[in-house]
PDB file of C-alpha atoms in Angstrom:
ATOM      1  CA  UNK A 342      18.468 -12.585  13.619  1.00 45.00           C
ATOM      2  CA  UNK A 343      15.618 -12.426  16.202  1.00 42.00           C
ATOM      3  CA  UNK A 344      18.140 -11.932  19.259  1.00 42.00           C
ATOM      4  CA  UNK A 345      16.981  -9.973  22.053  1.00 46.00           C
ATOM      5  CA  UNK A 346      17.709  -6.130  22.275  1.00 54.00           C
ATOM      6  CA  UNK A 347      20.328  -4.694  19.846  1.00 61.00           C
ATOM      7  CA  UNK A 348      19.035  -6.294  16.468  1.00 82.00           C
ATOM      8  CA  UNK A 349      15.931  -5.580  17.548  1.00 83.00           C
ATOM      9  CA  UNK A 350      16.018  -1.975  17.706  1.00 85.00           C
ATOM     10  CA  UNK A 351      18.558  -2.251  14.580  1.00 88.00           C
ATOM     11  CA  UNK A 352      15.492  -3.914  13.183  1.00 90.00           C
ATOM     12  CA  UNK A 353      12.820  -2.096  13.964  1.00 92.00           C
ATOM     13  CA  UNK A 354      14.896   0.915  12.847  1.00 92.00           C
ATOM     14  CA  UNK A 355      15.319  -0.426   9.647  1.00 93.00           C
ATOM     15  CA  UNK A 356      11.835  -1.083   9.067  1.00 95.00           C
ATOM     16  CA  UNK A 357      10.737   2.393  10.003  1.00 96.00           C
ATOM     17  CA  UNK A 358      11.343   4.029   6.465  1.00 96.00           C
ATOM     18  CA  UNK A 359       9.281   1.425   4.745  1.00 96.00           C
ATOM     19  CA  UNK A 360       6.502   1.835   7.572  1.00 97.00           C
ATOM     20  CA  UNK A 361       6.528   5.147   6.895  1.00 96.00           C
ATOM     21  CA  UNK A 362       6.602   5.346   3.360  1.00 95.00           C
ATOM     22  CA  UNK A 363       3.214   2.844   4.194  1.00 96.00           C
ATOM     23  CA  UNK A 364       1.861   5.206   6.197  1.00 95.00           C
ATOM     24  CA  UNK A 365       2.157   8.420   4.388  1.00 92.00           C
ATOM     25  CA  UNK A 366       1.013   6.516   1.606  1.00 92.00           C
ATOM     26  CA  UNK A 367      -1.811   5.049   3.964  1.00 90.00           C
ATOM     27  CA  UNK A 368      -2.824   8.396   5.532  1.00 87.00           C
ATOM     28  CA  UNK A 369      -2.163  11.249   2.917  1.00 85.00           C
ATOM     29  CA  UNK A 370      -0.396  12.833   5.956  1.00 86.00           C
ATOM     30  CA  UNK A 371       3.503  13.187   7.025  1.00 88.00           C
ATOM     31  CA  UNK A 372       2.544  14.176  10.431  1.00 90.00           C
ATOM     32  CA  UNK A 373      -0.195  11.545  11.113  1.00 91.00           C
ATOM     33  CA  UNK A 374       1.970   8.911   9.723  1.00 94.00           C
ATOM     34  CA  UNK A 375       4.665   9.499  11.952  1.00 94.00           C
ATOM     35  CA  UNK A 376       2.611   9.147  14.636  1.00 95.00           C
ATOM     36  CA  UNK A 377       1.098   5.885  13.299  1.00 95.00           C
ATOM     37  CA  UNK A 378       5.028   4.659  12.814  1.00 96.00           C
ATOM     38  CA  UNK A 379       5.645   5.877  16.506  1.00 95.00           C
ATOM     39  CA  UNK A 380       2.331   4.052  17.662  1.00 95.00           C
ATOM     40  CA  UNK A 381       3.500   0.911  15.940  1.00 96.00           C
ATOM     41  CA  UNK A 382       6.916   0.587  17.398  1.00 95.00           C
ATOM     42  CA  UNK A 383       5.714   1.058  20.937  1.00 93.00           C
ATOM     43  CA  UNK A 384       2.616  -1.292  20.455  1.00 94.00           C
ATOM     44  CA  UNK A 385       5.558  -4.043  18.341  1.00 94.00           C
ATOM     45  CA  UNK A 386       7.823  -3.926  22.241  1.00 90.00           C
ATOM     46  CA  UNK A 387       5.025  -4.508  24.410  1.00 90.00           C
ATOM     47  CA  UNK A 388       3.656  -7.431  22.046  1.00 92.00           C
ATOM     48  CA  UNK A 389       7.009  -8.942  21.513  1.00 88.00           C
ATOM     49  CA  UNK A 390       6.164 -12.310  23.030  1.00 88.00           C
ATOM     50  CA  UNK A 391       3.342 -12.754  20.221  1.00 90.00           C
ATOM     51  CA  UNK A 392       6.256 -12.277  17.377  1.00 90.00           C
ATOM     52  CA  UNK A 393       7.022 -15.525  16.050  1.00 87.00           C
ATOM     53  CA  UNK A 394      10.483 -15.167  15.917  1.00 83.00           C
ATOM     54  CA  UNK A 395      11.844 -16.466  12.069  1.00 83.00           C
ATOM     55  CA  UNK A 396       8.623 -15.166  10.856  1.00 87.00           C
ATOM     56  CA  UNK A 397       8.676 -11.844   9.146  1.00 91.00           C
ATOM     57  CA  UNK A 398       9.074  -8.927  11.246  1.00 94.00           C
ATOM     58  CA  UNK A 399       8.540  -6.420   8.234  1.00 95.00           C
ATOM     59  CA  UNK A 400       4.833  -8.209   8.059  1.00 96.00           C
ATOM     60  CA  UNK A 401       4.183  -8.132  11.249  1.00 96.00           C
ATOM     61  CA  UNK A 402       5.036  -4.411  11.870  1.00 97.00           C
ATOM     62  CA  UNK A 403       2.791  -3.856   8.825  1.00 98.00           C
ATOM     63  CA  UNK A 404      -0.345  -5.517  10.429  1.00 97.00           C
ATOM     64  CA  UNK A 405       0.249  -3.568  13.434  1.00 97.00           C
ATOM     65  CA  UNK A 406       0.681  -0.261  11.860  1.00 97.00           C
ATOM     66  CA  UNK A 407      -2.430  -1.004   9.590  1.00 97.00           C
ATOM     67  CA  UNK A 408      -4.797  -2.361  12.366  1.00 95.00           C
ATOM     68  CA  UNK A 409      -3.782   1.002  14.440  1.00 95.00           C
ATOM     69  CA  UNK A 410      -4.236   3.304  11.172  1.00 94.00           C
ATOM     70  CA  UNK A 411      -8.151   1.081  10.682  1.00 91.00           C
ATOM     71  CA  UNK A 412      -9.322   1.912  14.123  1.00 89.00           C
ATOM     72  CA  UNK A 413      -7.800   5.240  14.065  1.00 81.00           C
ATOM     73  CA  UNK A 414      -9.683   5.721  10.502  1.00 73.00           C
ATOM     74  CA  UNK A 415     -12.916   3.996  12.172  1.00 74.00           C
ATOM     75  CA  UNK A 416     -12.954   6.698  14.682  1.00 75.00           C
ATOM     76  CA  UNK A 417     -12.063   9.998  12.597  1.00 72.00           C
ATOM     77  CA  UNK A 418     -14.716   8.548  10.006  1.00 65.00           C
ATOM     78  CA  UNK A 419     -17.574   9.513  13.191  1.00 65.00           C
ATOM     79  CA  UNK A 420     -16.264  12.474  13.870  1.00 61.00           C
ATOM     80  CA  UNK A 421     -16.126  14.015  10.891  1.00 53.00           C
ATOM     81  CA  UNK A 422     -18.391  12.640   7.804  1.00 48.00           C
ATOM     82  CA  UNK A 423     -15.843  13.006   5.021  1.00 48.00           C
ATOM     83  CA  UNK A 424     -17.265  10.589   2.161  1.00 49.00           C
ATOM     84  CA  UNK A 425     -14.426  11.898  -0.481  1.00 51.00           C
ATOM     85  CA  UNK A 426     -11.456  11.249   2.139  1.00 50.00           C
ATOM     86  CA  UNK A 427     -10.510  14.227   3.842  1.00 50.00           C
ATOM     87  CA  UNK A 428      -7.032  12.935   2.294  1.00 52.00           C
ATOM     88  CA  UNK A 429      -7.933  14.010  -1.327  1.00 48.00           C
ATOM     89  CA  UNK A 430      -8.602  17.073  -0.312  1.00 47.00           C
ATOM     90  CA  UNK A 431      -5.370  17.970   1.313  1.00 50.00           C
ATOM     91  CA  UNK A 432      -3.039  17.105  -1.802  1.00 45.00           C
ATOM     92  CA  UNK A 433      -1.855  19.724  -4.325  1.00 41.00           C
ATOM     93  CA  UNK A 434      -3.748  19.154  -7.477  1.00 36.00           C
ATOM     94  CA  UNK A 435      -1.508  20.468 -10.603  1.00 36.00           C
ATOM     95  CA  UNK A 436      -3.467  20.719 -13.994  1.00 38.00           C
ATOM     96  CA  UNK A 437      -3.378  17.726 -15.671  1.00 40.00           C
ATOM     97  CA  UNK A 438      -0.490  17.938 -18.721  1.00 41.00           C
ATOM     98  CA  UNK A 439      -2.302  15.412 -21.380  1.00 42.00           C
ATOM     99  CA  UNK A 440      -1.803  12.261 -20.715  1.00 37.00           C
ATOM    100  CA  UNK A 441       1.841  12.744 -19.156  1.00 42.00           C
ATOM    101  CA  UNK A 442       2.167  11.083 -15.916  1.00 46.00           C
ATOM    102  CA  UNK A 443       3.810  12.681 -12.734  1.00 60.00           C
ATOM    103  CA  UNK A 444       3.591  12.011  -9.185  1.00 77.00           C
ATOM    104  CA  UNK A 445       1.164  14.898  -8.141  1.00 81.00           C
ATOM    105  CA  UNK A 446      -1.410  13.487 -10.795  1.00 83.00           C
ATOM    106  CA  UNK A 447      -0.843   9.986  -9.049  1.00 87.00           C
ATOM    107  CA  UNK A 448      -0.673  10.529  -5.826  1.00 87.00           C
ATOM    108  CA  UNK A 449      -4.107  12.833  -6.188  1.00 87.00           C
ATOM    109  CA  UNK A 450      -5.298   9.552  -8.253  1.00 90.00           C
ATOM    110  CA  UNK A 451      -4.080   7.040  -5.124  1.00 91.00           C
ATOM    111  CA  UNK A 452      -6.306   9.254  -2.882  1.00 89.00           C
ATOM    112  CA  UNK A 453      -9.108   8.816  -4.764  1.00 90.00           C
ATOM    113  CA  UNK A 454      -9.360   4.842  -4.470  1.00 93.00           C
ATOM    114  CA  UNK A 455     -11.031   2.942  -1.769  1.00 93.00           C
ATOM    115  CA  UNK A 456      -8.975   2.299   0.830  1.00 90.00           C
ATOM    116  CA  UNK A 457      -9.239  -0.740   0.932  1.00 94.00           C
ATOM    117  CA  UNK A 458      -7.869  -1.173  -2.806  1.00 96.00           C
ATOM    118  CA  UNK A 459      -5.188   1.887  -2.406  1.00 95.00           C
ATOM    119  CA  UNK A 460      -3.762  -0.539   0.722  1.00 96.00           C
ATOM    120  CA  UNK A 461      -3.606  -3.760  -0.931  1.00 97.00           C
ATOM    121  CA  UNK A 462      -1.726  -2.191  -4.217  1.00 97.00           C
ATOM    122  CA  UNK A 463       0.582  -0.309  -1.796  1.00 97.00           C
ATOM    123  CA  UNK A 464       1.312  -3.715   0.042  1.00 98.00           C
ATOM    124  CA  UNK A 465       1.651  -5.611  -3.620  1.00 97.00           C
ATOM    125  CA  UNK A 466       2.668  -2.968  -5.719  1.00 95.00           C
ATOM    126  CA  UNK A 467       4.782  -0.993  -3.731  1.00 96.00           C
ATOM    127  CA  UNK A 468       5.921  -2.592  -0.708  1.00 95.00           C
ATOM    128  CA  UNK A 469       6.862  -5.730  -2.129  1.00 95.00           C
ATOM    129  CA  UNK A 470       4.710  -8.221  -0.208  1.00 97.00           C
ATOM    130  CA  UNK A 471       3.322 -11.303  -1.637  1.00 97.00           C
ATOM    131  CA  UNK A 472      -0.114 -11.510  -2.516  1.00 97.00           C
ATOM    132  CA  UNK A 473      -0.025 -14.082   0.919  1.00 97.00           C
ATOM    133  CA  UNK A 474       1.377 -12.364   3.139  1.00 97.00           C
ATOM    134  CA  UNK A 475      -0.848  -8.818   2.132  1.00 98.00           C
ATOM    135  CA  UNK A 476      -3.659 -11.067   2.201  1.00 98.00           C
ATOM    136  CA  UNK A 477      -2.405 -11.760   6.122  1.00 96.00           C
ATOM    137  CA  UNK A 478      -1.811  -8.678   6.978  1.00 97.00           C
ATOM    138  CA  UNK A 479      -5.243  -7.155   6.197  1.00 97.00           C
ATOM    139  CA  UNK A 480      -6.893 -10.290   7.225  1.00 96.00           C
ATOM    140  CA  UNK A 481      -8.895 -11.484   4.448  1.00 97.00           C
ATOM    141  CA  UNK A 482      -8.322 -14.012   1.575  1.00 98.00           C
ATOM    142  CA  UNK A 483      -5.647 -14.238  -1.029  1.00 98.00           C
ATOM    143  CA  UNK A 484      -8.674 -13.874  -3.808  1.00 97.00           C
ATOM    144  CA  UNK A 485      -9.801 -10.761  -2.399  1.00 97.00           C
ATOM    145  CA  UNK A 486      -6.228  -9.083  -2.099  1.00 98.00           C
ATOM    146  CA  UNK A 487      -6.020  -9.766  -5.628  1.00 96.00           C
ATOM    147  CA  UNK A 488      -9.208  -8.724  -6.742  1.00 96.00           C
ATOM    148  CA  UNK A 489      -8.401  -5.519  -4.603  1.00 97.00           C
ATOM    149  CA  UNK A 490      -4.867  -4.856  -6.503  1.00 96.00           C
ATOM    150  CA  UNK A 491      -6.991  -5.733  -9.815  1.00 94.00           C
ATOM    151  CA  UNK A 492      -9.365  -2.876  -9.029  1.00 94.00           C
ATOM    152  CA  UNK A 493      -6.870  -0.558  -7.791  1.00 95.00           C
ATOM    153  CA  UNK A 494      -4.785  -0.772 -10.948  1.00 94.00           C
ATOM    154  CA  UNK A 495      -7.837  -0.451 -13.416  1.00 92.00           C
ATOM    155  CA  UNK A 496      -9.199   2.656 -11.735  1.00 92.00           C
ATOM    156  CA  UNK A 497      -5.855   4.356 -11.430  1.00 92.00           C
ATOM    157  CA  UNK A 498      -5.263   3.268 -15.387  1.00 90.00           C
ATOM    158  CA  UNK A 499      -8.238   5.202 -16.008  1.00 88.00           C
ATOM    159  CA  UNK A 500      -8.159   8.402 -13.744  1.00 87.00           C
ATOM    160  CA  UNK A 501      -4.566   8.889 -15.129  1.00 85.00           C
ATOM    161  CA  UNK A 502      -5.677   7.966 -18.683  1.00 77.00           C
ATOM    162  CA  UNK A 503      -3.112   5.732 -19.062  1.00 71.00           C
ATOM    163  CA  UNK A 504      -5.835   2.739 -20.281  1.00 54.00           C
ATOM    164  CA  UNK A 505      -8.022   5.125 -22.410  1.00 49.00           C
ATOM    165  CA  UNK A 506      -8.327   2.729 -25.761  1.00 48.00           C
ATOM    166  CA  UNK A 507     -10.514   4.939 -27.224  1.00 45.00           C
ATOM    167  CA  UNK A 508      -9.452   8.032 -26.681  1.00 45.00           C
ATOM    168  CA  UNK A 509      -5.890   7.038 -27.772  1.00 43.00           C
ATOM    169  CA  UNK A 510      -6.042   4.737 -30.339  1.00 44.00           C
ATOM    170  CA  UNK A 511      -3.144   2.153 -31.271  1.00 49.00           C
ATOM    171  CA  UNK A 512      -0.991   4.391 -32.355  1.00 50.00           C
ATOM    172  CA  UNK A 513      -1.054   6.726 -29.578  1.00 51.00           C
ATOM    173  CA  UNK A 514      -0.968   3.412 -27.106  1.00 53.00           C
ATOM    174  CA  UNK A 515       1.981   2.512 -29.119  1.00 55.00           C
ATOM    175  CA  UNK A 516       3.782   5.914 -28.442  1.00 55.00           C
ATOM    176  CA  UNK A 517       2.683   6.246 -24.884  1.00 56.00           C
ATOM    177  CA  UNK A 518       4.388   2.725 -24.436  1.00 57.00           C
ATOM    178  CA  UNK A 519       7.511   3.927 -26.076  1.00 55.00           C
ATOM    179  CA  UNK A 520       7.495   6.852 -23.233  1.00 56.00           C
ATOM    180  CA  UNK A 521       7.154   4.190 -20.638  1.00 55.00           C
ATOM    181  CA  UNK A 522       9.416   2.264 -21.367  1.00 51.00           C
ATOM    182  CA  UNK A 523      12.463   4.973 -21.829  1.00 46.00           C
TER     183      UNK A 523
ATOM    184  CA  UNK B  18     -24.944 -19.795 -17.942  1.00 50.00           C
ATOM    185  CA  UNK B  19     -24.652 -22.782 -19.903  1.00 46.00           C
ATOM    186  CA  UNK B  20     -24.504 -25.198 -17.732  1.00 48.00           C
ATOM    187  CA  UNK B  21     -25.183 -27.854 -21.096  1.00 46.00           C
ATOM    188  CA  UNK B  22     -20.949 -28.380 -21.345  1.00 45.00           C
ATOM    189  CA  UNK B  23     -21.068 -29.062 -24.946  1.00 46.00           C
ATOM    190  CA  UNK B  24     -20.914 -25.532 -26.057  1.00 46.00           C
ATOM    191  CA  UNK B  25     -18.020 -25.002 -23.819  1.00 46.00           C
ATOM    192  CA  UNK B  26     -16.175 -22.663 -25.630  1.00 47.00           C
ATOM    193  CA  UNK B  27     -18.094 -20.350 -25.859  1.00 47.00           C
ATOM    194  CA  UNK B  28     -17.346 -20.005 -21.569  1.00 47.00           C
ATOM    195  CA  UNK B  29     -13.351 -20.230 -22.423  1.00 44.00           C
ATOM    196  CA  UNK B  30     -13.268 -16.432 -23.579  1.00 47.00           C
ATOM    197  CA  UNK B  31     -13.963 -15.198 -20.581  1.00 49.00           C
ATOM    198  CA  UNK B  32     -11.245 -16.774 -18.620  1.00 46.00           C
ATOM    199  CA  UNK B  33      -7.963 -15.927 -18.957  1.00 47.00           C
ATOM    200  CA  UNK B  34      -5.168 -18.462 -18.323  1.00 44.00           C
ATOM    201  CA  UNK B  35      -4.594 -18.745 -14.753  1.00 44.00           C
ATOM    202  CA  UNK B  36      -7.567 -17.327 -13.149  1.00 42.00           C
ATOM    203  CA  UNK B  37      -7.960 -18.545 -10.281  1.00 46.00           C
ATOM    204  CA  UNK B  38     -11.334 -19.714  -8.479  1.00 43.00           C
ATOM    205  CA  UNK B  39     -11.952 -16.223  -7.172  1.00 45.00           C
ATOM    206  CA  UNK B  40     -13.912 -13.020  -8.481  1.00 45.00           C
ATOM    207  CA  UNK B  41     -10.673 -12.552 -10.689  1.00 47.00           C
ATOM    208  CA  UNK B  42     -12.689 -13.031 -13.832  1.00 48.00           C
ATOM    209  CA  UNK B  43     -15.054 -11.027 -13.266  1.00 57.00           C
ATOM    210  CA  UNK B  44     -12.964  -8.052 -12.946  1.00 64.00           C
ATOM    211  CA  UNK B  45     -11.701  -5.483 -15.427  1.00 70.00           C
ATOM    212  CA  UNK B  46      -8.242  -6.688 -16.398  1.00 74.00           C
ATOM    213  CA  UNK B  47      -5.311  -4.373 -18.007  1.00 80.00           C
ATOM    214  CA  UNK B  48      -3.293  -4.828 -20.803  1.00 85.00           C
ATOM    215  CA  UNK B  49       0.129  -5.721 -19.274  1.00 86.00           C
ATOM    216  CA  UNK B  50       2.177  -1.854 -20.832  1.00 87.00           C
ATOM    217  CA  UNK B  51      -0.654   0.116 -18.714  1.00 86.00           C
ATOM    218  CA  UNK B  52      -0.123  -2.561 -16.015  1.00 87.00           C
ATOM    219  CA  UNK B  53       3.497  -1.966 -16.138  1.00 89.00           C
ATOM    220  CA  UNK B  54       3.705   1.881 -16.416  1.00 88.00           C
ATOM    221  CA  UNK B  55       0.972   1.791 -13.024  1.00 91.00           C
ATOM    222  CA  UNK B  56       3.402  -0.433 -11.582  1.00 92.00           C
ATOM    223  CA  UNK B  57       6.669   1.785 -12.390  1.00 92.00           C
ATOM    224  CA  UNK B  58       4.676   4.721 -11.186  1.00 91.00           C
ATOM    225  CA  UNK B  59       3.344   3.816  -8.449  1.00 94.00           C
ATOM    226  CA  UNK B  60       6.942   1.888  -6.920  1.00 94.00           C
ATOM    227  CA  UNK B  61       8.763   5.393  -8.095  1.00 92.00           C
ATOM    228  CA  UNK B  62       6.428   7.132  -5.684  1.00 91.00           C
ATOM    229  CA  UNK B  63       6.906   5.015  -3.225  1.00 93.00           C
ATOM    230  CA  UNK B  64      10.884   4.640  -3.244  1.00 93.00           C
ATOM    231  CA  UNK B  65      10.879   8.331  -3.116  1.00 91.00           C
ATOM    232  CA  UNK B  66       9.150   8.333   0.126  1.00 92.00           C
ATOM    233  CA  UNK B  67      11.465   5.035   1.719  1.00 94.00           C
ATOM    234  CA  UNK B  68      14.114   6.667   0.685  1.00 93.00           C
ATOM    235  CA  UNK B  69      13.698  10.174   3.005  1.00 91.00           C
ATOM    236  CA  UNK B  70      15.810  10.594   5.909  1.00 91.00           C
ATOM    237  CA  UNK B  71      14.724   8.913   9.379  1.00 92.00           C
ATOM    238  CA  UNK B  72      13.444  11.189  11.548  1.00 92.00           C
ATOM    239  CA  UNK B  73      15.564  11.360  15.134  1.00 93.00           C
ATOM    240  CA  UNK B  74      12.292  10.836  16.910  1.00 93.00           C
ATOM    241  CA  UNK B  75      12.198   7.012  15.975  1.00 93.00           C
ATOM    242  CA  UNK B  76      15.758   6.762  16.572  1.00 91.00           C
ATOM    243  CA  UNK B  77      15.915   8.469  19.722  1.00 91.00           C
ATOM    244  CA  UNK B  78      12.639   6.458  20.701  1.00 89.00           C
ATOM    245  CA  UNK B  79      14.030   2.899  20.085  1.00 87.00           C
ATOM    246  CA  UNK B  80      17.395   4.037  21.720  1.00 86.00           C
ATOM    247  CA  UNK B  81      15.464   4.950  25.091  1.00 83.00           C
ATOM    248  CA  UNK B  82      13.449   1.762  25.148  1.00 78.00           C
ATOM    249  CA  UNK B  83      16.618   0.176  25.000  1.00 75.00           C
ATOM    250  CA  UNK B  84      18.575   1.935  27.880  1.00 76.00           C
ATOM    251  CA  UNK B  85      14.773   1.367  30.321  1.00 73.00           C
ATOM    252  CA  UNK B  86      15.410  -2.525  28.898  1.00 71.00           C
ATOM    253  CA  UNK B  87      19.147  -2.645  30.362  1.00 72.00           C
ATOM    254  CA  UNK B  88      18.391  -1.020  33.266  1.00 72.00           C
ATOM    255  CA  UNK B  89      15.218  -3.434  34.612  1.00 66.00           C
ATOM    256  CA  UNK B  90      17.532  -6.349  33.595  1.00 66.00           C
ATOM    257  CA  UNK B  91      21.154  -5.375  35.595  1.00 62.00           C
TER     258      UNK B  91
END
């Protein structure tokens, strides 16, 4: 599994959809994230000797991709003060349709998290890491990863109205849950 | 608070089975249908993005790398 050249690149190639789908999520950008993706690859050969090989190589490409997009963010973040996220900005934003749920509405409600709470659902929530191994990959503590997710979860329930007791009332909850569920 | 432990009880509300030693409990928590239709959303999203072609550049990128590799080691 971790034999020199040809499963590597067979590998690394099959990682690169989830990396990107990471990144775009990560970045708000299809451009930019294929440059992070590009960036990781090249920086994952020239580390190779630190890749523990029977570890997980999906994890590790992760890490690197979301140390380069940090730095990359750190240095944008001087040039340009943008305390929104420039990356809200740039999505479509469709007129919300009650309290249906489609991706535009999401993805404008992803944007608006902290980033630090949009990555660790993405890892969790989306990418299928454990709580561990996101918890490696952005360096901090399993407690924080999950306090992150908790966060990220609750906000986006709210901004898409999907948690809005009061507003709906049981029955309401009980209907949106029926639409769920179909 | 109450640090007396008799009353303890009146502490047990505010933990939920299985939170853990962190700041879990003091965080909002959802009810586990808004959980789930988040969850649903959010991996729908997502699949839709994994699930776009690979661009050539990666491909063509790791296939380069590879030839460079096999010619430093003949």
């Amino acid at each position: 599994m971790t034999q020199p050249e040809p499963d590597l690149r067979d590998a690394l190639l099959a990682a690169v959809p989830s990396l990107r789908a990471f990144a775009i999520s990560l970045s708000g950008q299809i451009d930019r994230a294929d440059d992070l993706v590009q960036d990781t690859l090249l920086r994952a050969l020239s580390n190779l000797h630190r890749f523990e090989p029977g570890t997980n190589l999906n994890a590790w490409l992760f890490t690197i991709l979301r140390n380069l997009f940090h730095s990359e963010y750190r240095k944008r973040r001087r040039e340009v003060e943008d305390p929104d996220g420039s990356y809200a900005g740039r999505l479509k934003v469709q007129p919300e349709q009650g309290s249906r749920l489609d991706f535009e509405d999401f993805r404008t409600a992803l944007a608006k998290l902290p980033h630090d709470q949009r990555e660790a659902l993405l890892l969790v929530g989306a990418s299928g890491f454990s709580y561990e191994e996101a918890a490696s990959i952005c360096g901090c503590a399993v407690g924080t990863i999950k306090s992150r997710v908790n966060r990220a979860r609750f906000r986006l329930a709210s901004v898409l109205n999907v948690n809005d007791v009061d507003d709906l009332g049981p029955d309401s909850m009980t209907r949106a849950a029926l639409q769920s569920s179909v | 608070m109450q640090m007396t432990g008799e009353k303890g009880n009146k502490l047990a509300r505010v933990i939920p089975e299985g939170s853990l030693s962190d700041k879990l409990e003091s965080d909002p928590k959802l009810d586990s249908t808004s959980q789930k239709r988040i969850g649903d959303q959010l991996r729908a999203m997502y699949d839709e993005l994994v699930q776009q072609p690979v661009p050539d550049r990666f491909r063509n990128l790791l296939d380069l790398l590879e030839e460079k590799d096999q010619e430093r080691s003949t």
